[in-house]
Amino acid sequence: EPLLKSDNVLVQDCASSALARIGTAASIPALMDNGRPEALRALGVMNAEGVDRALEKIAASKDDAASAAAIEALAIRGRRDLVPAFFTYADGKGRAAPKAAVEAIGQVGDIAVLEQLAGLMMAKEASPLSRDVLNTIVAIMRRSSDPAKAVDILVAQMSGASPRSQANILQALVQTGSQEALKPLADACRSNDESLQKLAVKLLAGWKSADGIPTMLELAGEETMSMPNHVNLMRGVSRLLAAQRRVDKTLAKQALDTCRRAEEVEMFQAILEKKK
């Protein structure tokens, strides 16, 4: 334990690794004081009586930094049973502990907590924590075995939500890159809320894969789509077509037919010429 205070961080980490194997609950304070990732990992894997109980007590304390470290260690220990407690901590005061709690939920939670996470994100929409919740939602959705269900859960939360919360949910959908997210994103591009529509178009125009091209072209071809939004969508289409090793001729022809301006036609013709 004294080596955890060494001037050499390598010695500190080796001491933490050793305590992970031979330490007891009595070593918790020393590891907590060290605070390095290796020390938290040691707390997360230490197989000794009383460790879980002691960490739970610290997690529930009012010491923001200590609570955060204990929460992180409990997440490493895979304590799925503590998800309800993590939500309580996430809604608490301070910054470090709520952030650690949200990350812990992302580490041990699954699709079953998505609805509650969306509710938390909406409740904290004016707080920096909303960004942490968004990242956690994305992490859970990316590893979900049922992306369509995950998308449905999030889309259901958009009804009645504030424009800011709807925007956060849209960003979560887009970051997953799931094809199931394209329809709700397209629906938002037709929203009567101008700011939400503008954001949705911007997000769709930045779609990372070619499976978004048909949706972009469909929207860009609608007469009700404003010129600025049309331009953004067509730029997104051109970016994705230009990235293809072999341009999809059907999509390229559809893009040319959808163009409203001469410069757009020239842009797509240049892409086709370059690919030849």
mmCIF file of C-alpha atoms in Angstrom:
data_model
loop_
_atom_site.group_PDB
_atom_site.id
_atom_site.type_symbol
_atom_site.label_atom_id
_atom_site.label_comp_id
_atom_site.label_asym_id
_atom_site.label_seq_id
_atom_site.Cartn_x
_atom_site.Cartn_y
_atom_site.Cartn_z
ATOM 1 C CA GLU A 1 0.000 0.000 0.000
ATOM 2 C CA PRO A 2 2.772 2.573 0.673
ATOM 3 C CA LEU A 3 4.002 1.995 -2.870
ATOM 4 C CA LEU A 4 0.751 3.508 -4.130
ATOM 5 C CA LYS A 5 2.321 6.847 -3.138
ATOM 6 C CA SER A 6 5.578 6.245 -4.999
ATOM 7 C CA ASP A 7 6.978 9.007 -7.214
ATOM 8 C CA ASN A 8 7.082 6.420 -10.005
ATOM 9 C CA VAL A 9 3.641 5.861 -11.548
ATOM 10 C CA LEU A 10 4.739 2.483 -12.904
ATOM 11 C CA VAL A 11 5.435 1.381 -9.332
ATOM 12 C CA GLN A 12 2.038 2.724 -8.307
ATOM 13 C CA ASP A 13 0.297 0.733 -11.033
ATOM 14 C CA CYS A 14 2.216 -2.439 -10.226
ATOM 15 C CA ALA A 15 1.252 -2.031 -6.566
ATOM 16 C CA SER A 16 -2.393 -1.659 -7.623
ATOM 17 C CA SER A 17 -2.112 -4.796 -9.753
ATOM 18 C CA ALA A 18 -0.661 -6.692 -6.808
ATOM 19 C CA LEU A 19 -3.403 -5.514 -4.455
ATOM 20 C CA ALA A 20 -5.988 -6.621 -7.016
ATOM 21 C CA ARG A 21 -4.748 -10.159 -6.348
ATOM 22 C CA ILE A 22 -3.900 -10.188 -2.649
ATOM 23 C CA GLY A 23 -5.626 -7.111 -1.196
ATOM 24 C CA THR A 24 -8.643 -7.034 1.120
ATOM 25 C CA ALA A 25 -11.380 -4.518 1.824
ATOM 26 C CA ALA A 26 -8.843 -2.789 4.076
ATOM 27 C CA SER A 27 -6.919 -1.754 0.949
ATOM 28 C CA ILE A 28 -9.855 0.213 -0.468
ATOM 29 C CA PRO A 29 -8.943 3.601 1.090
ATOM 30 C CA ALA A 30 -5.374 3.429 -0.227
ATOM 31 C CA LEU A 31 -6.533 2.514 -3.738
ATOM 32 C CA MET A 32 -9.213 5.194 -3.664
ATOM 33 C CA ASP A 33 -6.644 7.804 -2.662
ATOM 34 C CA ASN A 34 -4.396 6.741 -5.544
ATOM 35 C CA GLY A 35 -7.246 7.214 -8.041
ATOM 36 C CA ARG A 36 -5.342 6.090 -11.136
ATOM 37 C CA PRO A 37 -7.142 3.864 -13.683
ATOM 38 C CA GLU A 38 -5.131 0.831 -12.543
ATOM 39 C CA ALA A 39 -6.223 1.433 -8.947
ATOM 40 C CA LEU A 40 -9.877 1.579 -9.988
ATOM 41 C CA ARG A 41 -9.408 -1.562 -12.069
ATOM 42 C CA ALA A 42 -7.929 -3.242 -8.993
ATOM 43 C CA LEU A 43 -11.040 -2.319 -7.001
ATOM 44 C CA GLY A 44 -13.124 -3.641 -9.863
ATOM 45 C CA VAL A 45 -11.594 -7.117 -9.822
ATOM 46 C CA MET A 46 -10.523 -7.589 -6.192
ATOM 47 C CA ASN A 47 -12.049 -10.826 -4.943
ATOM 48 C CA ALA A 48 -12.276 -10.289 -1.215
ATOM 49 C CA GLU A 49 -15.048 -10.252 1.365
ATOM 50 C CA GLY A 50 -16.611 -6.883 2.078
ATOM 51 C CA VAL A 51 -15.316 -5.072 -1.031
ATOM 52 C CA ASP A 52 -18.715 -4.692 -2.683
ATOM 53 C CA ARG A 53 -20.354 -3.558 0.534
ATOM 54 C CA ALA A 54 -17.660 -0.949 1.198
ATOM 55 C CA LEU A 55 -17.775 0.389 -2.367
ATOM 56 C CA GLU A 56 -21.562 0.684 -2.248
ATOM 57 C CA LYS A 57 -21.289 2.736 0.942
ATOM 58 C CA ILE A 58 -18.745 5.096 -0.647
ATOM 59 C CA ALA A 59 -20.841 5.383 -3.816
ATOM 60 C CA ALA A 60 -23.782 6.580 -1.721
ATOM 61 C CA SER A 61 -21.664 9.189 0.075
ATOM 62 C CA LYS A 62 -21.810 12.951 -0.555
ATOM 63 C CA ASP A 63 -18.140 13.082 -1.569
ATOM 64 C CA ASP A 64 -18.487 13.688 -5.326
ATOM 65 C CA ALA A 65 -15.031 12.433 -6.341
ATOM 66 C CA ALA A 66 -15.012 9.398 -4.025
ATOM 67 C CA SER A 67 -18.538 8.465 -5.048
ATOM 68 C CA ALA A 68 -17.567 8.649 -8.728
ATOM 69 C CA ALA A 69 -14.546 6.368 -8.195
ATOM 70 C CA ALA A 70 -16.626 3.830 -6.274
ATOM 71 C CA ILE A 71 -19.348 3.850 -8.941
ATOM 72 C CA GLU A 72 -16.758 3.225 -11.648
ATOM 73 C CA ALA A 73 -15.294 0.323 -9.666
ATOM 74 C CA LEU A 74 -18.751 -1.194 -9.112
ATOM 75 C CA ALA A 75 -19.430 -0.973 -12.853
ATOM 76 C CA ILE A 76 -16.176 -2.816 -13.538
ATOM 77 C CA ARG A 77 -17.404 -5.450 -11.088
ATOM 78 C CA GLY A 78 -20.424 -5.909 -13.361
ATOM 79 C CA ARG A 79 -23.013 -4.981 -10.737
ATOM 80 C CA ARG A 80 -26.090 -4.976 -12.975
ATOM 81 C CA ASP A 81 -28.254 -5.140 -9.865
ATOM 82 C CA LEU A 82 -27.156 -1.599 -9.020
ATOM 83 C CA VAL A 83 -28.603 -0.012 -12.165
ATOM 84 C CA PRO A 84 -31.520 1.518 -10.180
ATOM 85 C CA ALA A 85 -28.995 2.995 -7.733
ATOM 86 C CA PHE A 86 -26.890 4.311 -10.612
ATOM 87 C CA PHE A 87 -29.948 6.164 -11.941
ATOM 88 C CA THR A 88 -30.421 7.704 -8.493
ATOM 89 C CA TYR A 89 -26.788 8.859 -8.441
ATOM 90 C CA ALA A 90 -27.107 10.177 -12.005
ATOM 91 C CA ASP A 91 -29.940 12.417 -10.859
ATOM 92 C CA GLY A 92 -27.967 13.670 -7.865
ATOM 93 C CA LYS A 93 -25.851 16.725 -7.200
ATOM 94 C CA GLY A 94 -22.261 17.252 -8.243
ATOM 95 C CA ARG A 95 -20.686 16.526 -11.592
ATOM 96 C CA ALA A 96 -18.264 13.605 -11.212
ATOM 97 C CA ALA A 97 -20.652 11.127 -9.549
ATOM 98 C CA PRO A 98 -23.612 11.700 -11.930
ATOM 99 C CA LYS A 99 -21.295 11.401 -14.929
ATOM 100 C CA ALA A 100 -19.746 8.183 -13.545
ATOM 101 C CA ALA A 101 -23.225 6.814 -12.844
ATOM 102 C CA VAL A 102 -24.381 7.443 -16.414
ATOM 103 C CA GLU A 103 -21.241 5.766 -17.778
ATOM 104 C CA ALA A 104 -21.794 2.836 -15.391
ATOM 105 C CA ILE A 105 -25.317 2.392 -16.753
ATOM 106 C CA GLY A 106 -23.850 2.293 -20.243
ATOM 107 C CA GLN A 107 -21.332 -0.321 -19.146
ATOM 108 C CA VAL A 108 -23.700 -2.753 -17.423
ATOM 109 C CA GLY A 109 -27.104 -1.788 -18.846
ATOM 110 C CA ASP A 110 -28.923 -2.967 -21.952
ATOM 111 C CA ILE A 111 -31.857 -1.998 -24.150
ATOM 112 C CA ALA A 112 -34.209 -2.351 -21.174
ATOM 113 C CA VAL A 113 -32.903 0.924 -19.706
ATOM 114 C CA LEU A 114 -33.182 2.991 -22.915
ATOM 115 C CA GLU A 115 -36.566 4.498 -22.080
ATOM 116 C CA GLN A 116 -35.381 5.568 -18.629
ATOM 117 C CA LEU A 117 -32.161 6.972 -20.095
ATOM 118 C CA ALA A 118 -34.136 8.993 -22.633
ATOM 119 C CA GLY A 119 -36.242 10.368 -19.785
ATOM 120 C CA LEU A 120 -33.092 11.317 -17.887
ATOM 121 C CA MET A 121 -31.637 13.006 -20.969
ATOM 122 C CA MET A 122 -34.797 15.064 -21.371
ATOM 123 C CA ALA A 123 -34.864 15.989 -17.683
ATOM 124 C CA LYS A 124 -31.226 17.121 -17.883
ATOM 125 C CA GLU A 125 -31.423 18.725 -21.328
ATOM 126 C CA ALA A 126 -29.972 22.007 -20.049
ATOM 127 C CA SER A 127 -27.133 20.261 -18.204
ATOM 128 C CA PRO A 128 -23.775 18.980 -19.537
ATOM 129 C CA LEU A 129 -24.933 15.584 -18.260
ATOM 130 C CA SER A 130 -27.347 15.324 -21.204
ATOM 131 C CA ARG A 131 -24.354 14.815 -23.506
ATOM 132 C CA ASP A 132 -23.068 11.988 -21.286
ATOM 133 C CA VAL A 133 -26.501 10.356 -21.365
ATOM 134 C CA LEU A 134 -26.619 10.693 -25.150
ATOM 135 C CA ASN A 135 -23.240 8.929 -25.456
ATOM 136 C CA THR A 136 -24.462 6.148 -23.166
ATOM 137 C CA ILE A 137 -27.627 5.700 -25.233
ATOM 138 C CA VAL A 138 -25.532 5.416 -28.389
ATOM 139 C CA ALA A 139 -23.212 2.844 -26.764
ATOM 140 C CA ILE A 140 -26.143 0.648 -25.719
ATOM 141 C CA MET A 141 -27.858 0.939 -29.113
ATOM 142 C CA ARG A 142 -24.687 0.014 -30.994
ATOM 143 C CA ARG A 143 -24.345 -3.258 -29.138
ATOM 144 C CA SER A 144 -28.049 -4.063 -29.151
ATOM 145 C CA SER A 145 -29.079 -7.249 -30.938
ATOM 146 C CA ASP A 146 -32.409 -5.633 -31.844
ATOM 147 C CA PRO A 147 -31.639 -2.194 -33.346
ATOM 148 C CA ALA A 148 -35.170 -1.768 -34.696
ATOM 149 C CA LYS A 149 -36.643 -2.116 -31.203
ATOM 150 C CA ALA A 150 -34.042 0.270 -29.805
ATOM 151 C CA VAL A 151 -34.960 2.873 -32.434
ATOM 152 C CA ASP A 152 -38.675 2.433 -31.689
ATOM 153 C CA ILE A 153 -38.056 3.031 -27.982
ATOM 154 C CA LEU A 154 -36.252 6.301 -28.658
ATOM 155 C CA VAL A 155 -38.684 7.519 -31.322
ATOM 156 C CA ALA A 156 -41.588 6.949 -28.907
ATOM 157 C CA GLN A 157 -39.938 9.395 -26.491
ATOM 158 C CA MET A 158 -39.946 12.188 -29.096
ATOM 159 C CA SER A 159 -43.681 12.700 -28.845
ATOM 160 C CA GLY A 160 -44.333 15.670 -26.575
ATOM 161 C CA ALA A 161 -40.631 16.298 -25.968
ATOM 162 C CA SER A 162 -39.128 19.768 -26.274
ATOM 163 C CA PRO A 163 -37.366 20.639 -29.551
ATOM 164 C CA ARG A 164 -34.026 20.438 -27.739
ATOM 165 C CA SER A 165 -34.741 16.944 -26.438
ATOM 166 C CA GLN A 166 -36.028 15.840 -29.835
ATOM 167 C CA ALA A 167 -32.789 17.125 -31.325
ATOM 168 C CA ASN A 168 -30.774 15.102 -28.788
ATOM 169 C CA ILE A 169 -32.726 11.956 -29.621
ATOM 170 C CA LEU A 170 -32.172 12.519 -33.347
ATOM 171 C CA GLN A 171 -28.442 12.868 -32.750
ATOM 172 C CA ALA A 172 -28.447 9.607 -30.805
ATOM 173 C CA LEU A 173 -30.229 7.857 -33.677
ATOM 174 C CA VAL A 174 -27.778 9.213 -36.241
ATOM 175 C CA GLN A 175 -24.670 8.300 -34.256
ATOM 176 C CA THR A 176 -25.722 4.651 -34.161
ATOM 177 C CA GLY A 177 -25.588 4.527 -37.966
ATOM 178 C CA SER A 178 -28.487 2.083 -37.858
ATOM 179 C CA GLN A 179 -30.536 1.809 -41.038
ATOM 180 C CA GLU A 180 -33.642 1.665 -38.845
ATOM 181 C CA ALA A 181 -32.908 5.260 -37.828
ATOM 182 C CA LEU A 182 -33.416 6.582 -41.366
ATOM 183 C CA LYS A 183 -37.230 6.645 -41.289
ATOM 184 C CA PRO A 184 -37.650 8.673 -38.074
ATOM 185 C CA LEU A 185 -34.904 10.977 -39.287
ATOM 186 C CA ALA A 186 -36.726 11.468 -42.593
ATOM 187 C CA ASP A 187 -39.960 12.160 -40.680
ATOM 188 C CA ALA A 188 -38.159 14.873 -38.710
ATOM 189 C CA CYS A 189 -36.946 16.374 -42.001
ATOM 190 C CA ARG A 190 -40.643 16.990 -42.774
ATOM 191 C CA SER A 191 -41.384 18.501 -39.362
ATOM 192 C CA ASN A 192 -43.376 21.721 -39.080
ATOM 193 C CA ASP A 193 -40.817 22.913 -36.539
ATOM 194 C CA GLU A 194 -38.348 24.769 -38.738
ATOM 195 C CA SER A 195 -35.362 24.468 -36.373
ATOM 196 C CA LEU A 196 -35.938 20.734 -35.857
ATOM 197 C CA GLN A 197 -36.360 20.231 -39.600
ATOM 198 C CA LYS A 198 -33.142 22.105 -40.299
ATOM 199 C CA LEU A 199 -31.208 19.996 -37.765
ATOM 200 C CA ALA A 200 -32.671 16.740 -39.091
ATOM 201 C CA VAL A 201 -31.656 17.660 -42.662
ATOM 202 C CA LYS A 202 -28.162 18.539 -41.477
ATOM 203 C CA LEU A 203 -27.852 15.210 -39.638
ATOM 204 C CA LEU A 204 -29.177 13.219 -42.587
ATOM 205 C CA ALA A 205 -26.861 15.051 -44.993
ATOM 206 C CA GLY A 206 -23.957 13.881 -42.822
ATOM 207 C CA TRP A 207 -25.004 10.197 -42.953
ATOM 208 C CA LYS A 208 -21.931 7.977 -43.169
ATOM 209 C CA SER A 209 -23.033 5.185 -45.492
ATOM 210 C CA ALA A 210 -24.557 4.925 -48.969
ATOM 211 C CA ASP A 211 -27.758 3.354 -47.627
ATOM 212 C CA GLY A 212 -28.859 6.899 -46.793
ATOM 213 C CA ILE A 213 -28.765 8.091 -50.427
ATOM 214 C CA PRO A 214 -32.283 6.950 -51.456
ATOM 215 C CA THR A 215 -33.822 8.704 -48.436
ATOM 216 C CA MET A 216 -31.861 11.884 -49.138
ATOM 217 C CA LEU A 217 -32.926 11.915 -52.788
ATOM 218 C CA GLU A 218 -36.563 11.268 -51.919
ATOM 219 C CA LEU A 219 -36.599 14.235 -49.546
ATOM 220 C CA ALA A 220 -34.553 16.494 -51.821
ATOM 221 C CA GLY A 221 -37.038 15.835 -54.634
ATOM 222 C CA GLU A 222 -40.063 16.918 -52.608
ATOM 223 C CA GLU A 223 -41.490 20.289 -53.724
ATOM 224 C CA THR A 224 -42.079 21.326 -50.113
ATOM 225 C CA MET A 225 -38.383 21.017 -49.280
ATOM 226 C CA SER A 226 -36.789 24.461 -49.045
ATOM 227 C CA MET A 227 -33.875 25.309 -51.293
ATOM 228 C CA PRO A 228 -31.275 25.451 -48.455
ATOM 229 C CA ASN A 229 -32.385 22.031 -47.186
ATOM 230 C CA HIS A 230 -32.440 20.663 -50.742
ATOM 231 C CA VAL A 231 -28.878 21.898 -51.273
ATOM 232 C CA ASN A 232 -27.660 20.280 -48.022
ATOM 233 C CA LEU A 233 -29.217 16.944 -48.952
ATOM 234 C CA MET A 234 -27.779 16.993 -52.475
ATOM 235 C CA ARG A 235 -24.336 17.770 -51.098
ATOM 236 C CA GLY A 236 -24.701 14.760 -48.826
ATOM 237 C CA VAL A 237 -25.624 12.600 -51.811
ATOM 238 C CA SER A 238 -22.658 13.853 -53.843
ATOM 239 C CA ARG A 239 -20.285 13.156 -50.939
ATOM 240 C CA LEU A 240 -21.477 9.568 -50.620
ATOM 241 C CA LEU A 241 -21.458 8.917 -54.376
ATOM 242 C CA ALA A 242 -17.952 10.334 -54.672
ATOM 243 C CA ALA A 243 -16.807 7.948 -51.921
ATOM 244 C CA GLN A 244 -18.052 4.856 -53.783
ATOM 245 C CA ARG A 245 -15.444 2.804 -55.583
ATOM 246 C CA ARG A 246 -17.944 2.171 -58.354
ATOM 247 C CA VAL A 247 -20.785 4.648 -58.580
ATOM 248 C CA ASP A 248 -24.298 3.203 -58.492
ATOM 249 C CA LYS A 249 -25.554 4.339 -61.911
ATOM 250 C CA THR A 250 -29.216 4.135 -60.921
ATOM 251 C CA LEU A 251 -28.674 6.409 -57.940
ATOM 252 C CA ALA A 252 -26.483 8.729 -59.984
ATOM 253 C CA LYS A 253 -29.235 9.111 -62.627
ATOM 254 C CA GLN A 254 -31.809 9.703 -59.907
ATOM 255 C CA ALA A 255 -29.536 12.363 -58.394
ATOM 256 C CA LEU A 256 -29.238 14.154 -61.751
ATOM 257 C CA ASP A 257 -33.018 14.069 -62.161
ATOM 258 C CA THR A 258 -33.444 15.533 -58.664
ATOM 259 C CA CYS A 259 -31.124 18.506 -59.223
ATOM 260 C CA ARG A 260 -32.741 21.931 -59.135
ATOM 261 C CA ARG A 261 -29.720 23.997 -60.126
ATOM 262 C CA ALA A 262 -27.254 23.846 -63.002
ATOM 263 C CA GLU A 263 -24.298 23.800 -60.588
ATOM 264 C CA GLU A 264 -25.700 20.659 -58.994
ATOM 265 C CA VAL A 265 -25.881 18.945 -62.374
ATOM 266 C CA GLU A 266 -22.274 19.923 -63.046
ATOM 267 C CA MET A 267 -21.253 18.589 -59.612
ATOM 268 C CA PHE A 268 -22.706 15.138 -60.247
ATOM 269 C CA GLN A 269 -21.452 15.001 -63.837
ATOM 270 C CA ALA A 270 -17.952 15.760 -62.540
ATOM 271 C CA ILE A 271 -18.227 12.850 -60.088
ATOM 272 C CA LEU A 272 -19.319 10.473 -62.858
ATOM 273 C CA GLU A 273 -16.561 11.664 -65.158
ATOM 274 C CA LYS A 274 -13.939 11.192 -62.463
ATOM 275 C CA LYS A 275 -15.173 7.649 -61.731
ATOM 276 C CA LYS A 276 -14.870 6.703 -65.383
#
